[in-house]
Coordinates of C-alpha atoms in Angstrom, one line a residue:
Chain A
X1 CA 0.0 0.0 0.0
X2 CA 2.9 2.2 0.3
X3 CA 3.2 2.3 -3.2
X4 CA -0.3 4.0 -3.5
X5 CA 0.3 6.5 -1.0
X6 CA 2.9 7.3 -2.8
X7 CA 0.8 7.6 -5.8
X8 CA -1.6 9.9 -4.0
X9 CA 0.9 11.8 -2.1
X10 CA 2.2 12.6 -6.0
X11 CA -1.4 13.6 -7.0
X12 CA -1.7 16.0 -4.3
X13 CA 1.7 17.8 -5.2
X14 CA 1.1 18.0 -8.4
X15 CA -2.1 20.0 -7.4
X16 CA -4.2 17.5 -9.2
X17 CA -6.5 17.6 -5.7
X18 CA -5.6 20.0 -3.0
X19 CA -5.6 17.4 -0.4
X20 CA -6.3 13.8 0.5
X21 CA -7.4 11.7 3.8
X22 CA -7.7 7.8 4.5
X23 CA -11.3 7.5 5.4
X24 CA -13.4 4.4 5.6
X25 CA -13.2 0.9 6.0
X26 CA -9.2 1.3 6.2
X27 CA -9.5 4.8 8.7
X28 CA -11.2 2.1 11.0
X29 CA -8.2 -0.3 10.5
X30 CA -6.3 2.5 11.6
X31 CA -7.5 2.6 14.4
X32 CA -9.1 -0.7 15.4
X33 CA -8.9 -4.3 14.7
X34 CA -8.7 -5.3 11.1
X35 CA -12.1 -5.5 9.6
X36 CA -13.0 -7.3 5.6
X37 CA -12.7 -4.6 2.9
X38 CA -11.5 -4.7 -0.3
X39 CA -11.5 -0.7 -1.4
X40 CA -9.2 2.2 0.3
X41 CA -11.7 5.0 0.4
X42 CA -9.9 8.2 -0.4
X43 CA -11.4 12.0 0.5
X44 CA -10.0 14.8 -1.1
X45 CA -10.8 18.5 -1.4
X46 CA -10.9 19.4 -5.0
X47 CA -8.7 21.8 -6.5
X48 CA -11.6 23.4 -8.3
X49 CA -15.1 22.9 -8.9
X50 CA -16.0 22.8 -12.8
X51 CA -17.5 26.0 -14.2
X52 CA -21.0 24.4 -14.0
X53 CA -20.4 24.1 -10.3
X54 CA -20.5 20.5 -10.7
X55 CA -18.0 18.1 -9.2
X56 CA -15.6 17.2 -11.7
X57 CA -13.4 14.2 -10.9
X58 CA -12.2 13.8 -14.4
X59 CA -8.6 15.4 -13.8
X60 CA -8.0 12.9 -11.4
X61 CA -8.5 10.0 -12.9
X62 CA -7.5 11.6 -16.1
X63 CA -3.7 11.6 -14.0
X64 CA -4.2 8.7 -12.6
X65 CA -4.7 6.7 -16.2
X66 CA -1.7 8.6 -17.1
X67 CA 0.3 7.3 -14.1
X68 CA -1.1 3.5 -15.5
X69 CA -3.2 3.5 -12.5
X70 CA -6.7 2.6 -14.3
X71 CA -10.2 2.5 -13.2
X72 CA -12.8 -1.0 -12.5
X73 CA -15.8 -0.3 -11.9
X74 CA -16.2 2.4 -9.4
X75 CA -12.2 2.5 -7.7
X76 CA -9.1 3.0 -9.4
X77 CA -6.6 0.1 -9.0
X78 CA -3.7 2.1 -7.8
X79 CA -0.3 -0.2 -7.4
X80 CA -2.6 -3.4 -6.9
X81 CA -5.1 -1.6 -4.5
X82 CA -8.5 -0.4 -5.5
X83 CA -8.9 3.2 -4.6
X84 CA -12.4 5.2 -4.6
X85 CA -12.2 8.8 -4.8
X86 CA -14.9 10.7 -2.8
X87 CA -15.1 14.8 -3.1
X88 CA -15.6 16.0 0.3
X89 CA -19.2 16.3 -0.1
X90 CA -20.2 18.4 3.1
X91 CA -18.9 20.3 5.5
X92 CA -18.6 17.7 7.8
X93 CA -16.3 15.5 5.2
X94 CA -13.9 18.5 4.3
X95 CA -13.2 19.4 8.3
X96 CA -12.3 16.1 8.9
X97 CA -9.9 15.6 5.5
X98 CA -8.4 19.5 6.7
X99 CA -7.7 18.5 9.9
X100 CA -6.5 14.5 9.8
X101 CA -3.8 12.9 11.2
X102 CA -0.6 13.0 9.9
X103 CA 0.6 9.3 10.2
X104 CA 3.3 7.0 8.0
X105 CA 2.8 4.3 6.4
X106 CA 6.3 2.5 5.7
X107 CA 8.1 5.0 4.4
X108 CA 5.7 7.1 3.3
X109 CA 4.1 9.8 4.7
X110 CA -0.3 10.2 4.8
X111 CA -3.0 11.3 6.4
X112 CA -5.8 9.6 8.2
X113 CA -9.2 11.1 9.3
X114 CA -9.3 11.5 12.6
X115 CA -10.6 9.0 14.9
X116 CA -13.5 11.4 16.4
X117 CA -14.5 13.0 12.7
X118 CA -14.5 9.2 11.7
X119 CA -17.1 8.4 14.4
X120 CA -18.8 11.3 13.4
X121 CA -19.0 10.2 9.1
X122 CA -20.3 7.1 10.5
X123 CA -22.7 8.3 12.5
X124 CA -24.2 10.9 9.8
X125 CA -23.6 8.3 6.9
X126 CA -26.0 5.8 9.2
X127 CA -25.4 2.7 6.8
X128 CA -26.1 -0.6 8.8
X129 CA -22.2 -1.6 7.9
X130 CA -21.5 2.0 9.4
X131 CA -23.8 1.2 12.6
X132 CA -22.0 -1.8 13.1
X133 CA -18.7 -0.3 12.8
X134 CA -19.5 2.3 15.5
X135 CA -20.2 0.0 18.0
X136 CA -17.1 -2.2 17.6
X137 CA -14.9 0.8 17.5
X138 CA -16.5 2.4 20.7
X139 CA -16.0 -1.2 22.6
X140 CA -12.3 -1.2 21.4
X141 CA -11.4 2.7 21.7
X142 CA -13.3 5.4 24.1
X143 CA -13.0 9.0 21.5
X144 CA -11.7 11.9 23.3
X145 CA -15.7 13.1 24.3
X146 CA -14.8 16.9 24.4
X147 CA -13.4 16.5 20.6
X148 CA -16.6 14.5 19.5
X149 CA -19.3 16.8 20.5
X150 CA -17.7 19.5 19.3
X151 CA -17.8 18.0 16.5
X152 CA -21.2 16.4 16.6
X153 CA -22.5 19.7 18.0
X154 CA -21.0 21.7 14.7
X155 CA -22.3 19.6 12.3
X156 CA -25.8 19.2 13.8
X157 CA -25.1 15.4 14.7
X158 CA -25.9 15.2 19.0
X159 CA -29.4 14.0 18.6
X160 CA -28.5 11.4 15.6
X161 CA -25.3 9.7 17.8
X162 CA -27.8 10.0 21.0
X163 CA -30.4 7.7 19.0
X164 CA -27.3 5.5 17.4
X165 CA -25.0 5.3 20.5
X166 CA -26.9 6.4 23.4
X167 CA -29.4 3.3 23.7
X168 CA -26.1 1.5 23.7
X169 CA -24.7 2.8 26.5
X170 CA -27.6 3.1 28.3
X171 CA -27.4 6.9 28.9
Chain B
X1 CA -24.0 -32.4 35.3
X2 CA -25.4 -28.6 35.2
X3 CA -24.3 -26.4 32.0
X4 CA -22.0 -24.3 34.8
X5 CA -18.8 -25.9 33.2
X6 CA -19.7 -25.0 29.8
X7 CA -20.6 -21.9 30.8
X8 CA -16.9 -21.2 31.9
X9 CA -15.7 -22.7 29.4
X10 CA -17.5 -20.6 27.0
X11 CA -16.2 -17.2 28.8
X12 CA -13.2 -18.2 28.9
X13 CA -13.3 -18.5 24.7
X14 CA -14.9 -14.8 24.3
X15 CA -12.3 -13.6 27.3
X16 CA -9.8 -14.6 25.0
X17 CA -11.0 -13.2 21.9
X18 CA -11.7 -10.1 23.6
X19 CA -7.7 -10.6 24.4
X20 CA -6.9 -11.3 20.8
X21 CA -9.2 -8.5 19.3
X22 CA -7.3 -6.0 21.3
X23 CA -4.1 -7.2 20.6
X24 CA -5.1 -6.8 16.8
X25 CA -6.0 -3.6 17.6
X26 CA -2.1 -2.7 19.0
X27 CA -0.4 -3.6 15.9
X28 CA 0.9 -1.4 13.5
X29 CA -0.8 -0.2 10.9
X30 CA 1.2 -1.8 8.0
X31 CA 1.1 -5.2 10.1
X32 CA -2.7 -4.7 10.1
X33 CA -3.1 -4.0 6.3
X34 CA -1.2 -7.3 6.3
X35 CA -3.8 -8.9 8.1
X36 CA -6.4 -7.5 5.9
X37 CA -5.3 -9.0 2.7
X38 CA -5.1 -12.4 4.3
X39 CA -8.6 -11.9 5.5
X40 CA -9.1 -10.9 1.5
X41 CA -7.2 -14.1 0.1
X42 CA -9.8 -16.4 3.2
X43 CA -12.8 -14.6 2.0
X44 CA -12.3 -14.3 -2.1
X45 CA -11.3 -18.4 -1.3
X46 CA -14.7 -19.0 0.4
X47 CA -17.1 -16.8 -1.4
X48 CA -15.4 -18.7 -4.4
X49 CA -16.0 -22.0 -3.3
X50 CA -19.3 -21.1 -3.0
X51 CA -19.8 -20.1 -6.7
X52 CA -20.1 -16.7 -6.5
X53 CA -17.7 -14.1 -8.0
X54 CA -14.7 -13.1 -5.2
X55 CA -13.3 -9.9 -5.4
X56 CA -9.0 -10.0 -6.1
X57 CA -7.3 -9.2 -2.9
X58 CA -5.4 -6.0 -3.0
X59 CA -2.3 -7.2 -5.3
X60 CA 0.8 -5.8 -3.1
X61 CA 4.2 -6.2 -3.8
X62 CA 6.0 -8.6 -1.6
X63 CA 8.8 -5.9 -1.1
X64 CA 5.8 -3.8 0.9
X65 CA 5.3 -6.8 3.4
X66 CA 6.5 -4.7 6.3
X67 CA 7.4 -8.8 7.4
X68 CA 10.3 -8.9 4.7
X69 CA 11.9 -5.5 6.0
X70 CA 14.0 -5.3 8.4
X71 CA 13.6 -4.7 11.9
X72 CA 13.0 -1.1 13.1
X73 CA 11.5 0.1 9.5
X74 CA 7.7 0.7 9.2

């Protein structure tokens, strides 16, 4: 995987995205046991939106196919690994990719969302697989609970983790 | 016989893969990424088996098994 990194590391010098985060099923492998997935989920902030406004991820993959990194179905296989590219796509997405955690991986360097902005995407995406993961991450790791609701609190999220996490815990 | 003996038994089993879970959680994140494409080459192997269509397991290059390097790096 270090090759990839590398890959995206090069991507975000070259300006092709402004910046990148680890997020997903491998942010969770960060910072839990390993869990089954087969795509590193990658969320960048764009360099530019397109003059329609829309979101236009064309330069990257544009890049990457130059870099022989081409795409199946919806990831990019990047040095062997499939990577899907997701715009930060709300406010809460593109605090969490500005302000992850710097961390290596081998050699190289990269960023990976933050454990408490990770609780909180998983909490607002509110998939079962997500629902699941919450729970097993908040039996293996306790957040830092002033950092999460700030964050829940900012992103209007305190009654949405009450109803997923606070039946849990019984509070 | 009552079931008390299984009973310990059985909590002994889930004490020990609470144990084992946490440990997984300790190691490093290049060991772990490790771990995940073996649980990739178990599942593609099973969900093959079973007729279906597996997904690849990421394709790394051996040199990135942070188990090849030497000790101290990654």
């Amino acid at each position: 995987m270090e090759r990839t990194i590398e890959v995206l590391n090069q991507l975000e010098c070259e300006g092709v995205f402004r910046r990148y985060a680890i997020g997903g099923a491998v942010a969770v492998l960060f910072y839990a046991e390993p869990v089954l997935t087969y795509d590193l989920d990658v969320f960048v902030l764009l360099a530019s939106e397109g003059s329609s406004g829309l979101v236009d991820l064309s330069p990257i993959y544009r890049r990457l196919a130059e870099l022989g990194h081409h795409p199946d179905r919806e990831a990019v296989i990047v040095a062997g690994v499939p990577v899907q590219v997701i715009p930060a796509y709300n406010a809460l997405v593109e605090e969490a990719v500005a302000s992850a955690d710097e961390v290596r991986f081998g050699d190289a360097p990269t960023r990976v969302v933050g454990y408490e902005h990770l609780l909180a995407i998983m909490a607002q995406t509110g998939r079962p697989k997500d629902r699941e993961r919450l729970a097993s991450l908040l039996e293996q790791r306790p957040p830092d609970a002033a950092r999460l609701d700030s964050i829940l609190g900012r992103h209007g999220l305190a009654d949405t983790w009450q109803v997923l996490v606070g039946s849990r815990d019984g509070s | 016989m009552g079931l008390e003996p299984a009973i310990s038994a059985a909590q002994g089993v889930f004490a020990a893969k609470t144990r084992r879970r946490a440990a997984l959680a300790c190691l490093s994140f290049e060991e772990k990424v490790r771990v995940l494409i073996q649980l990739q080459r178990i599942a593609s192997s099973v969900v093959a088996a079973s007729g279906r269509v597996a997904r690849t397991p990421w394709q790394i290059d051996n040199s990135e098994n942070p188990s090849d390097r030497a000790p101290g790096r990654g």
